[in-house]
Amino acid sequence: MELPLLTIREASDLIEKGEISPVELTEAVLGRISELDGKLNAYVTVLAERALEDARTAEKEITSGKRRGPLHGIPIALKDIFVMKGAPATCGSRMLENFMPPYDATVTKRLLDAGAVITGKNNMDEFAMGSSTETSYFGPTKNPWDTERVPGGSSGGSAAATSASLCLGSVGTDTGGSIRQPAAFCGVVGMKPTYGRVSRFGMIAFASSLDQAGPLTKTVEDTAIMLNAIAGHDANDSTCANFPVPDYTENLRDDVKGMKIGVPKEYFIDGMDGEVEDAAKKAISALERLGGEIVEISLPHTEYAVLTYYIIAPSEASSNLARYDGVKYGYRAKGAHSLGEMYLKTRAEGFGTEVKRRIMLGTYALSSGYYDAYYLKAQKVRTLIRRDFDEAFRNVDVIVAPTTPEVAFKAGEKSGDPIKMYLCDVLTIPCNIAGLPGVSLPCGFSSGGLPIGLQVLGKAFDEESVIRAAHAYEREAGWYRERPSI
């Protein structure tokens, strides 16, 4: 039995029975990281000593009858956008290369409180701006299914690490598809909860009205387990909703009888890879066999989602990233002879090309004379997109569609064309704009052996229905059993 290949549920059950120990499991995962991460670059920082120390503590607690739950003693990774006391938090940027945060993010703290063993910090697109994990200052991450291809982004390190069993699960962030798209490319499960369901405190900001943390795991059940740990109100985050959090593992059923499943015609777009479309339609047929009622729906403003996103997100990024000026913390350029020159040199040297591009786009959209024409108009269109979903959910319980229009593309294939790269998220962005929950899970493979993802979207704060439908399909199809051969 190769311990790193276990799911969270499998490993947790074996730990509870005393058949394996947290130390044994953590040592096996760290060994696999040492063996394989040189090929993938899924980690920016590996916290081996701390992980083993926490695993020993977990083992003592469990053997003394103080087991905290299913995550106790389980090796979990964090996207390097979450701060953790005593560990670097780089956000994939030179700007934060040497930043050591003095506190834990709420997500970090809740995982530690659940007894999870944090193995390290996963690589990511710089400041979460990208769809391929090629913009990281620490080099690109590779896809475990084909190392010549990208893992998706911006949570590409988290998806690759989970897929290659360099952790049993990870927490990423999703601003325009940054959990679901890499989950689809790497053949794992990735969930974006409802905006406000998981605290953003201690999560380095990109676009504050869109960012949301969520798990990447090998199965839907593992996603439910992790969401149980990290979801819930946090007084440190004013945008975190004060709603009760159910036990998401209680709604894991093998059927969708009585559920109305919407299929939006706008999500089967011109130019979509034929194998992706075919796999998604087969998955929809499988849900119908399981008892779901398939309903064709329309989300008419979908075509404006990418345009809307690339005004709102860069505008918010322009504001959020203004703090990186070389004064209080982070990178400071040398050789400046005035305050203005220090600002200029620091930001020119500290940020990568894509981050600077989005800062300039956002600054322009917010500038005097253009705010009404761009940012304000984008917010109005955002309302229309949200109303499309509201109208659709009057008639259906969940919405099902492909996660991406294509499988993982080759490294460098789109990095020279920002428009092509931005269009990678055409099917995931609407969910973020509306603030809704969504999960991507495997629904097949291309003829070249690359994973294909299906996404299930739900009503606000109805992660339960999303998880139920996803779990039913997962058990019927069985794609979750496939692992890359790296």
Short mmCIF file of C-alpha atoms in Angstrom, two decimals:
data_model
loop_
_atom_site.label_atom_id
_atom_site.label_comp_id
_atom_site.label_asym_id
_atom_site.label_seq_id
_atom_site.Cartn_x
_atom_site.Cartn_y
_atom_site.Cartn_z
CA MET A 1 0.00 0.00 0.00
CA GLU A 2 1.47 3.36 -1.11
CA LEU A 3 0.35 5.67 1.65
CA PRO A 4 0.49 8.98 -0.31
CA LEU A 5 -2.01 7.56 -2.84
CA LEU A 6 -4.70 7.26 -0.17
CA THR A 7 -7.64 9.64 -0.04
CA ILE A 8 -8.22 11.69 3.10
CA ARG A 9 -11.10 9.42 4.11
CA GLU A 10 -9.08 6.25 3.56
CA ALA A 11 -6.08 7.54 5.50
CA SER A 12 -8.25 8.91 8.29
CA ASP A 13 -10.03 5.59 8.75
CA LEU A 14 -6.71 3.71 8.85
CA ILE A 15 -5.32 6.16 11.43
CA GLU A 16 -8.45 5.79 13.56
CA LYS A 17 -8.09 1.99 13.47
CA GLY A 18 -4.41 2.24 14.38
CA GLU A 19 -3.30 0.53 11.16
CA ILE A 20 -1.11 3.47 10.11
CA SER A 21 0.26 6.42 12.06
CA PRO A 22 0.34 10.14 11.22
CA VAL A 23 4.16 10.03 11.38
CA GLU A 24 4.32 7.10 8.99
CA LEU A 25 1.93 8.83 6.58
CA THR A 26 3.72 12.19 6.76
CA GLU A 27 7.13 10.58 6.20
CA ALA A 28 5.77 8.80 3.12
CA VAL A 29 4.33 12.03 1.69
CA LEU A 30 7.53 13.99 2.38
CA GLY A 31 9.50 11.21 0.72
CA ARG A 32 7.29 11.43 -2.35
CA ILE A 33 7.74 15.22 -2.46
CA SER A 34 11.51 14.75 -2.33
CA GLU A 35 11.33 12.17 -5.12
CA LEU A 36 8.93 13.86 -7.53
CA ASP A 37 8.66 17.60 -6.92
CA GLY A 38 11.84 18.28 -8.85
CA LYS A 39 9.86 17.25 -11.93
CA LEU A 40 6.73 19.25 -11.08
CA ASN A 41 7.74 22.32 -9.02
CA ALA A 42 4.41 22.12 -7.17
CA TYR A 43 5.88 23.48 -3.91
CA VAL A 44 7.55 26.80 -3.21
CA THR A 45 8.30 25.81 0.40
CA VAL A 46 8.37 22.34 2.00
CA LEU A 47 7.94 22.44 5.77
CA ALA A 48 9.42 19.01 6.47
CA GLU A 49 10.65 19.51 10.05
CA ARG A 50 7.51 21.25 11.21
CA ALA A 51 5.29 18.69 9.46
CA LEU A 52 7.04 15.80 11.22
CA GLU A 53 6.80 17.59 14.55
CA ASP A 54 3.07 18.19 14.06
CA ALA A 55 2.62 14.56 12.96
CA ARG A 56 4.27 13.34 16.19
CA THR A 57 1.98 15.60 18.21
CA ALA A 58 -1.05 14.30 16.32
CA GLU A 59 0.03 10.71 16.93
CA LYS A 60 0.33 11.29 20.68
CA GLU A 61 -3.08 12.96 20.83
CA ILE A 62 -4.80 10.23 18.84
CA THR A 63 -3.26 7.37 20.82
CA SER A 64 -4.34 9.08 24.05
CA GLY A 65 -7.96 9.26 22.84
CA LYS A 66 -7.98 12.93 21.83
CA ARG A 67 -8.71 12.55 18.12
CA ARG A 68 -10.02 15.84 16.71
CA GLY A 69 -11.71 14.50 13.57
CA PRO A 70 -11.02 13.15 10.08
CA LEU A 71 -8.21 15.64 9.28
CA HIS A 72 -6.20 14.81 12.40
CA GLY A 73 -2.75 13.68 11.28
CA ILE A 74 -3.49 14.14 7.55
CA PRO A 75 -0.82 15.85 5.36
CA ILE A 76 -2.40 18.92 3.73
CA ALA A 77 -0.74 21.69 1.69
CA LEU A 78 -1.57 25.38 1.33
CA LYS A 79 -1.48 27.55 -1.76
CA ASP A 80 1.22 30.13 -1.04
CA ILE A 81 -1.39 32.86 -0.81
CA PHE A 82 -2.36 31.91 2.77
CA VAL A 83 -0.16 33.28 5.54
CA MET A 84 1.21 30.93 8.19
CA LYS A 85 3.24 32.07 11.15
CA GLY A 86 6.85 31.02 10.81
CA ALA A 87 6.59 30.05 7.14
CA PRO A 88 7.28 32.20 4.04
CA ALA A 89 4.26 33.58 2.18
CA THR A 90 5.46 34.56 -1.28
CA CYS A 91 2.26 34.68 -3.35
CA GLY A 92 4.49 33.50 -6.20
CA SER A 93 6.13 36.93 -6.41
CA ARG A 94 9.56 38.44 -6.02
CA MET A 95 7.76 41.22 -4.15
CA LEU A 96 7.13 38.86 -1.20
CA GLU A 97 10.10 36.52 -1.67
CA ASN A 98 11.37 37.05 1.89
CA PHE A 99 8.10 37.88 3.68
CA MET A 100 7.57 35.97 6.95
CA PRO A 101 4.04 36.65 8.27
CA PRO A 102 3.60 37.10 12.02
CA TYR A 103 0.18 35.37 12.17
CA ASP A 104 -1.95 32.56 10.72
CA ALA A 105 -4.69 33.04 8.15
CA THR A 106 -8.07 31.84 9.39
CA VAL A 107 -7.97 28.97 6.87
CA THR A 108 -4.52 27.99 8.16
CA LYS A 109 -5.63 28.18 11.78
CA ARG A 110 -8.77 26.11 11.19
CA LEU A 111 -6.77 23.37 9.47
CA LEU A 112 -4.25 23.34 12.31
CA ASP A 113 -7.07 23.28 14.85
CA ALA A 114 -8.51 20.26 13.02
CA GLY A 115 -5.15 18.53 13.50
CA ALA A 116 -4.00 18.68 9.87
CA VAL A 117 -0.26 18.39 9.19
CA ILE A 118 0.81 21.23 6.87
CA THR A 119 3.44 19.86 4.47
CA GLY A 120 4.23 23.17 2.78
CA LYS A 121 3.20 26.01 0.49
CA ASN A 122 2.18 25.30 -3.10
CA ASN A 123 3.38 27.22 -6.16
CA MET A 124 0.95 29.57 -7.93
CA ASP A 125 0.64 32.25 -10.57
CA GLU A 126 2.03 35.51 -9.21
CA PHE A 127 -0.57 37.14 -6.94
CA ALA A 128 -3.04 34.56 -8.35
CA MET A 129 -3.03 36.30 -11.74
CA GLY A 130 -2.90 33.61 -14.39
CA SER A 131 -4.45 30.44 -15.74
CA SER A 132 -1.37 28.24 -16.14
CA THR A 133 0.99 28.72 -13.15
CA GLU A 134 3.59 30.03 -15.59
CA THR A 135 3.78 33.53 -14.09
CA SER A 136 5.28 32.43 -10.76
CA TYR A 137 8.59 34.08 -9.84
CA PHE A 138 9.69 30.62 -8.67
CA GLY A 139 9.25 28.98 -12.05
CA PRO A 140 6.33 27.19 -13.71
CA THR A 141 4.57 24.14 -12.30
CA LYS A 142 4.20 21.08 -14.57
CA ASN A 143 1.12 18.91 -15.08
CA PRO A 144 1.57 15.40 -13.55
CA TRP A 145 -0.31 13.80 -16.47
CA ASP A 146 2.10 15.33 -19.02
CA THR A 147 5.00 17.45 -17.79
CA GLU A 148 5.12 19.32 -21.09
CA ARG A 149 1.70 20.77 -20.28
CA VAL A 150 0.46 23.32 -17.76
CA PRO A 151 -1.49 22.34 -14.63
CA GLY A 152 -3.83 25.31 -14.98
CA GLY A 153 -3.87 28.25 -12.62
CA SER A 154 -3.63 30.12 -10.51
CA SER A 155 -3.82 27.23 -7.99
CA GLY A 156 -1.76 25.02 -10.29
CA GLY A 157 0.69 23.98 -7.60
CA SER A 158 -2.15 22.86 -5.34
CA ALA A 159 -3.82 20.88 -8.13
CA ALA A 160 -0.57 19.28 -9.31
CA ALA A 161 0.49 18.37 -5.76
CA THR A 162 -2.88 16.78 -5.02
CA SER A 163 -2.99 14.92 -8.34
CA ALA A 164 0.57 13.58 -7.92
CA SER A 165 -0.11 12.64 -4.25
CA LEU A 166 2.46 15.10 -2.90
CA CYS A 167 -0.22 15.85 -0.29
CA LEU A 168 -3.61 14.33 0.43
CA GLY A 169 -5.34 17.64 -0.27
CA SER A 170 -4.64 21.34 -0.57
CA VAL A 171 -6.44 24.65 -0.17
CA GLY A 172 -6.42 27.03 -3.12
CA THR A 173 -8.24 30.20 -4.12
CA ASP A 174 -10.70 30.86 -6.92
CA THR A 175 -11.14 34.39 -8.29
CA GLY A 176 -12.18 33.55 -11.85
CA GLY A 177 -11.79 29.77 -11.90
CA SER A 178 -8.42 29.36 -10.18
CA ILE A 179 -9.48 26.24 -8.25
CA ARG A 180 -11.84 24.62 -10.74
CA GLN A 181 -9.76 25.10 -13.91
CA PRO A 182 -6.55 23.52 -12.54
CA ALA A 183 -8.65 20.78 -10.92
CA ALA A 184 -10.01 19.98 -14.39
CA PHE A 185 -6.55 20.05 -15.99
CA CYS A 186 -5.04 17.81 -13.28
CA GLY A 187 -7.89 15.34 -12.84
CA VAL A 188 -8.83 16.18 -9.24
CA VAL A 189 -11.81 17.67 -7.41
CA GLY A 190 -11.74 21.42 -6.76
CA MET A 191 -14.44 23.47 -5.05
CA LYS A 192 -15.13 27.20 -4.95
CA PRO A 193 -17.58 27.77 -2.10
CA THR A 194 -20.09 30.63 -2.06
CA TYR A 195 -18.44 34.03 -1.68
CA GLY A 196 -18.38 34.65 2.08
CA ARG A 197 -18.60 30.98 3.10
CA VAL A 198 -14.86 30.76 3.91
CA SER A 199 -12.90 33.55 5.58
CA ARG A 200 -10.45 35.59 3.51
CA PHE A 201 -8.56 36.82 6.59
CA GLY A 202 -4.86 36.18 6.03
CA MET A 203 -5.42 35.33 2.36
CA ILE A 204 -3.32 37.75 0.30
CA ALA A 205 -5.78 39.81 -1.74
CA PHE A 206 -6.11 39.92 -5.53
CA ALA A 207 -9.72 40.98 -6.22
CA SER A 208 -11.55 41.30 -2.92
CA SER A 209 -15.12 40.97 -4.22
CA LEU A 210 -14.27 37.78 -6.15
CA ASP A 211 -11.57 35.86 -4.20
CA GLN A 212 -12.70 32.75 -2.35
CA ALA A 213 -10.77 29.91 -0.70
CA GLY A 214 -11.64 26.27 -1.28
CA PRO A 215 -10.28 22.71 -1.22
CA LEU A 216 -8.60 20.59 -3.90
CA THR A 217 -8.79 16.87 -3.19
CA LYS A 218 -8.90 13.43 -4.83
CA THR A 219 -12.62 12.84 -4.16
CA VAL A 220 -15.82 14.76 -3.50
CA GLU A 221 -16.04 13.22 -0.03
CA ASP A 222 -12.57 14.58 0.78
CA THR A 223 -13.71 18.01 -0.42
CA ALA A 224 -16.68 17.83 1.96
CA ILE A 225 -14.37 16.88 4.84
CA MET A 226 -12.05 19.82 4.17
CA LEU A 227 -14.91 22.26 3.66
CA ASN A 228 -16.29 21.23 7.06
CA ALA A 229 -13.00 22.35 8.59
CA ILE A 230 -12.49 25.70 6.87
CA ALA A 231 -16.04 27.07 6.37
CA GLY A 232 -17.84 29.35 8.78
CA HIS A 233 -18.14 32.90 10.09
CA ASP A 234 -15.03 34.83 11.05
CA ALA A 235 -15.23 38.18 12.84
CA ASN A 236 -11.86 39.13 11.30
CA ASP A 237 -13.42 39.18 7.79
CA SER A 238 -16.31 41.59 7.34
CA THR A 239 -17.33 39.84 4.09
CA CYS A 240 -17.56 36.40 5.75
CA ALA A 241 -21.22 35.38 6.08
CA ASN A 242 -22.64 34.56 9.50
CA PHE A 243 -24.68 31.57 8.35
CA PRO A 244 -24.80 28.11 9.94
CA VAL A 245 -22.43 25.57 8.37
CA PRO A 246 -23.93 22.12 7.83
CA ASP A 247 -21.97 18.87 7.93
CA TYR A 248 -21.28 18.50 4.23
CA THR A 249 -20.44 14.80 4.55
CA GLU A 250 -24.04 14.04 5.61
CA ASN A 251 -25.39 14.82 2.14
CA LEU A 252 -23.20 12.37 0.24
CA ARG A 253 -25.70 10.26 -1.68
CA ASP A 254 -25.30 7.96 -4.64
CA ASP A 255 -28.27 9.33 -6.57
CA VAL A 256 -29.81 12.61 -7.64
CA LYS A 257 -33.44 11.46 -7.64
CA GLY A 258 -35.78 14.40 -7.63
CA MET A 259 -33.09 16.95 -8.51
CA LYS A 260 -33.58 19.26 -11.46
CA ILE A 261 -30.29 19.68 -13.30
CA GLY A 262 -29.88 22.69 -15.57
CA VAL A 263 -27.72 22.56 -18.68
CA PRO A 264 -26.90 26.06 -20.04
CA LYS A 265 -26.71 26.21 -23.82
CA GLU A 266 -24.24 29.12 -23.60
CA TYR A 267 -21.61 26.87 -21.98
CA PHE A 268 -21.27 24.67 -25.07
CA ILE A 269 -19.44 27.31 -27.06
CA ASP A 270 -18.05 27.48 -30.60
CA GLY A 271 -14.49 26.23 -30.67
CA MET A 272 -14.90 23.88 -27.72
CA ASP A 273 -12.77 20.74 -27.94
CA GLY A 274 -14.99 17.95 -29.28
CA GLU A 275 -13.74 15.44 -26.72
CA VAL A 276 -14.51 17.84 -23.87
CA GLU A 277 -18.04 18.43 -25.16
CA ASP A 278 -18.62 14.70 -25.64
CA ALA A 279 -17.38 13.84 -22.12
CA ALA A 280 -19.58 16.51 -20.54
CA LYS A 281 -22.67 15.33 -22.43
CA LYS A 282 -22.01 11.73 -21.37
CA ALA A 283 -21.75 12.91 -17.76
CA ILE A 284 -25.07 14.73 -18.07
CA SER A 285 -26.65 11.52 -19.43
CA ALA A 286 -25.22 9.62 -16.45
CA LEU A 287 -26.85 12.09 -14.05
CA GLU A 288 -30.15 11.54 -15.86
CA ARG A 289 -29.78 7.76 -15.42
CA LEU A 290 -29.23 8.35 -11.71
CA GLY A 291 -32.64 10.01 -11.46
CA GLY A 292 -31.93 13.65 -12.24
CA GLU A 293 -34.30 15.64 -14.44
CA ILE A 294 -32.31 17.43 -17.17
CA VAL A 295 -33.58 20.92 -17.99
CA GLU A 296 -32.13 23.09 -20.75
CA ILE A 297 -31.64 26.63 -19.47
CA SER A 298 -30.25 29.91 -20.74
CA LEU A 299 -27.79 32.29 -19.10
CA PRO A 300 -27.96 35.00 -21.76
CA HIS A 301 -25.35 37.40 -20.37
CA THR A 302 -22.61 34.75 -20.20
CA GLU A 303 -20.90 36.22 -23.27
CA TYR A 304 -20.13 39.40 -21.30
CA ALA A 305 -18.64 37.62 -18.28
CA VAL A 306 -14.98 37.62 -19.35
CA LEU A 307 -15.16 41.30 -20.38
CA THR A 308 -16.79 42.19 -17.06
CA TYR A 309 -14.26 40.21 -15.05
CA TYR A 310 -11.26 41.82 -16.74
CA ILE A 311 -12.48 45.24 -15.67
CA ILE A 312 -13.54 44.41 -12.09
CA ALA A 313 -10.64 42.10 -11.16
CA PRO A 314 -7.79 44.34 -12.42
CA SER A 315 -9.45 47.38 -10.83
CA GLU A 316 -9.54 45.69 -7.45
CA ALA A 317 -6.00 44.37 -7.98
CA SER A 318 -4.79 47.90 -8.71
CA SER A 319 -6.15 49.00 -5.35
CA ASN A 320 -5.02 45.96 -3.36
CA LEU A 321 -1.49 45.88 -4.74
CA ALA A 322 -0.87 49.58 -4.07
CA ARG A 323 0.42 48.54 -0.62
CA TYR A 324 3.55 46.98 -2.13
CA ASP A 325 5.71 50.07 -2.32
CA GLY A 326 8.95 48.99 -0.62
CA VAL A 327 8.22 50.92 2.57
CA LYS A 328 6.82 48.60 5.26
CA TYR A 329 7.50 45.07 4.02
CA GLY A 330 8.32 43.08 0.93
CA TYR A 331 10.87 43.79 -1.77
CA ARG A 332 12.67 47.15 -1.83
CA ALA A 333 14.76 48.18 -4.83
CA LYS A 334 18.29 49.37 -4.22
CA GLY A 335 19.94 52.49 -5.56
CA ALA A 336 16.94 54.83 -5.43
CA HIS A 337 17.72 58.52 -4.70
CA SER A 338 14.20 59.70 -3.86
CA LEU A 339 10.95 58.32 -2.50
CA GLY A 340 9.31 58.47 -5.91
CA GLU A 341 12.21 56.67 -7.53
CA MET A 342 12.07 53.97 -4.82
CA TYR A 343 8.37 53.37 -5.50
CA LEU A 344 9.00 53.20 -9.24
CA LYS A 345 12.01 50.87 -9.09
CA THR A 346 10.49 48.63 -6.40
CA ARG A 347 7.27 48.01 -8.30
CA ALA A 348 9.03 47.70 -11.67
CA GLU A 349 11.47 45.09 -10.32
CA GLY A 350 9.19 43.38 -7.78
CA PHE A 351 6.20 42.61 -10.00
CA GLY A 352 6.15 40.35 -13.05
CA THR A 353 4.77 41.22 -16.47
CA GLU A 354 1.23 39.88 -15.98
CA VAL A 355 0.78 41.60 -12.62
CA LYS A 356 1.97 44.91 -14.04
CA ARG A 357 -0.38 44.48 -17.01
CA ARG A 358 -3.39 44.01 -14.73
CA ILE A 359 -2.42 46.88 -12.44
CA MET A 360 -2.27 49.19 -15.46
CA LEU A 361 -5.60 47.94 -16.80
CA GLY A 362 -7.23 48.45 -13.42
CA THR A 363 -5.70 51.86 -12.81
CA TYR A 364 -6.94 53.00 -16.22
CA ALA A 365 -10.48 51.68 -15.58
CA LEU A 366 -10.64 53.53 -12.25
CA SER A 367 -9.11 56.77 -13.47
CA SER A 368 -10.97 60.06 -13.66
CA GLY A 369 -13.20 60.21 -16.71
CA TYR A 370 -13.20 56.44 -17.26
CA TYR A 371 -14.71 55.09 -14.02
CA ASP A 372 -18.32 55.38 -15.23
CA ALA A 373 -17.52 54.06 -18.69
CA TYR A 374 -15.70 50.96 -17.44
CA TYR A 375 -15.87 49.99 -13.76
CA LEU A 376 -19.41 51.24 -13.09
CA LYS A 377 -20.72 49.67 -16.30
CA ALA A 378 -19.00 46.38 -15.44
CA GLN A 379 -20.72 46.33 -12.07
CA LYS A 380 -24.09 46.83 -13.78
CA VAL A 381 -23.40 43.91 -16.12
CA ARG A 382 -22.34 41.88 -13.09
CA THR A 383 -25.85 42.40 -11.72
CA LEU A 384 -27.35 41.13 -14.98
CA ILE A 385 -25.18 38.00 -14.85
CA ARG A 386 -26.26 37.36 -11.25
CA ARG A 387 -29.92 37.81 -12.25
CA ASP A 388 -29.48 35.20 -15.00
CA PHE A 389 -28.48 32.68 -12.35
CA ASP A 390 -31.29 33.77 -10.01
CA GLU A 391 -33.81 33.19 -12.79
CA ALA A 392 -32.31 29.81 -13.70
CA PHE A 393 -32.33 28.60 -10.10
CA ARG A 394 -36.06 29.22 -9.87
CA ASN A 395 -36.42 26.15 -12.08
CA VAL A 396 -33.38 23.96 -11.29
CA ASP A 397 -31.42 22.80 -8.24
CA VAL A 398 -27.94 22.73 -9.80
CA ILE A 399 -26.32 23.63 -13.11
CA VAL A 400 -23.93 21.27 -14.90
CA ALA A 401 -21.48 22.16 -17.69
CA PRO A 402 -17.89 21.60 -18.84
CA THR A 403 -15.31 23.27 -16.59
CA THR A 404 -13.00 24.31 -19.45
CA PRO A 405 -13.36 24.48 -23.25
CA GLU A 406 -10.21 22.37 -23.73
CA VAL A 407 -7.80 20.05 -21.95
CA ALA A 408 -4.45 21.19 -20.52
CA PHE A 409 -2.42 23.03 -23.16
CA LYS A 410 1.33 22.91 -23.68
CA ALA A 411 3.60 25.15 -21.63
CA GLY A 412 4.31 28.40 -23.47
CA GLU A 413 1.45 27.88 -25.92
CA LYS A 414 -0.60 30.86 -24.70
CA SER A 415 1.84 32.84 -22.56
CA GLY A 416 2.58 35.26 -25.40
CA ASP A 417 -1.09 36.06 -26.01
CA PRO A 418 -2.95 37.42 -22.95
CA ILE A 419 -6.35 37.27 -24.70
CA LYS A 420 -6.05 33.55 -25.42
CA MET A 421 -4.97 32.98 -21.83
CA TYR A 422 -7.88 34.99 -20.44
CA LEU A 423 -10.36 32.97 -22.51
CA CYS A 424 -9.25 29.79 -20.68
CA ASP A 425 -11.61 30.84 -17.88
CA VAL A 426 -14.61 31.65 -20.04
CA LEU A 427 -16.73 28.89 -18.42
CA THR A 428 -15.63 29.43 -14.82
CA ILE A 429 -15.74 33.23 -14.49
CA PRO A 430 -19.57 33.65 -14.40
CA CYS A 431 -19.76 31.65 -11.16
CA ASN A 432 -17.32 34.06 -9.47
CA ILE A 433 -19.08 37.15 -10.76
CA ALA A 434 -22.33 35.86 -9.24
CA GLY A 435 -20.62 34.70 -6.03
CA LEU A 436 -22.00 31.16 -6.31
CA PRO A 437 -20.58 27.77 -5.25
CA GLY A 438 -19.13 25.44 -7.85
CA VAL A 439 -17.11 22.25 -7.99
CA SER A 440 -15.09 20.65 -10.79
CA LEU A 441 -14.54 16.90 -10.91
CA PRO A 442 -13.15 14.49 -13.51
CA CYS A 443 -15.58 13.30 -16.20
CA GLY A 444 -13.23 11.50 -18.58
CA PHE A 445 -9.99 11.67 -20.52
CA SER A 446 -8.98 12.87 -23.95
CA SER A 447 -7.58 10.47 -26.55
CA GLY A 448 -4.16 11.76 -25.44
CA GLY A 449 -4.79 10.71 -21.85
CA LEU A 450 -5.46 14.18 -20.41
CA PRO A 451 -8.18 14.75 -17.78
CA ILE A 452 -11.48 16.47 -18.62
CA GLY A 453 -13.49 18.34 -15.98
CA LEU A 454 -17.21 18.73 -15.31
CA GLN A 455 -18.46 21.57 -13.14
CA VAL A 456 -21.54 21.60 -10.93
CA LEU A 457 -22.82 25.04 -9.87
CA GLY A 458 -25.37 25.77 -7.16
CA LYS A 459 -27.41 28.44 -5.42
CA ALA A 460 -25.69 30.73 -2.94
CA PHE A 461 -24.85 28.86 0.28
CA ASP A 462 -26.23 25.61 -1.13
CA GLU A 463 -22.94 23.73 -1.31
CA GLU A 464 -24.87 20.68 -0.11
CA SER A 465 -26.73 20.23 -3.41
CA VAL A 466 -23.53 20.79 -5.38
CA ILE A 467 -21.70 18.16 -3.34
CA ARG A 468 -24.62 15.72 -3.58
CA ALA A 469 -24.80 15.89 -7.39
CA ALA A 470 -21.02 15.75 -7.78
CA HIS A 471 -20.66 12.79 -5.44
CA ALA A 472 -23.44 10.85 -7.18
CA TYR A 473 -21.78 11.30 -10.57
CA GLU A 474 -18.31 10.54 -9.19
CA ARG A 475 -19.43 7.21 -7.73
CA GLU A 476 -21.26 6.26 -10.93
CA ALA A 477 -18.40 7.17 -13.29
CA GLY A 478 -15.41 6.11 -11.20
CA TRP A 479 -12.90 8.50 -12.79
CA TYR A 480 -11.60 9.44 -9.32
CA ARG A 481 -9.71 6.14 -9.20
CA GLU A 482 -7.35 7.23 -12.02
CA ARG A 483 -3.92 8.56 -11.01
CA PRO A 484 -1.09 10.00 -13.13
CA SER A 485 1.81 7.63 -13.69
CA ILE A 486 4.55 10.14 -12.82
#
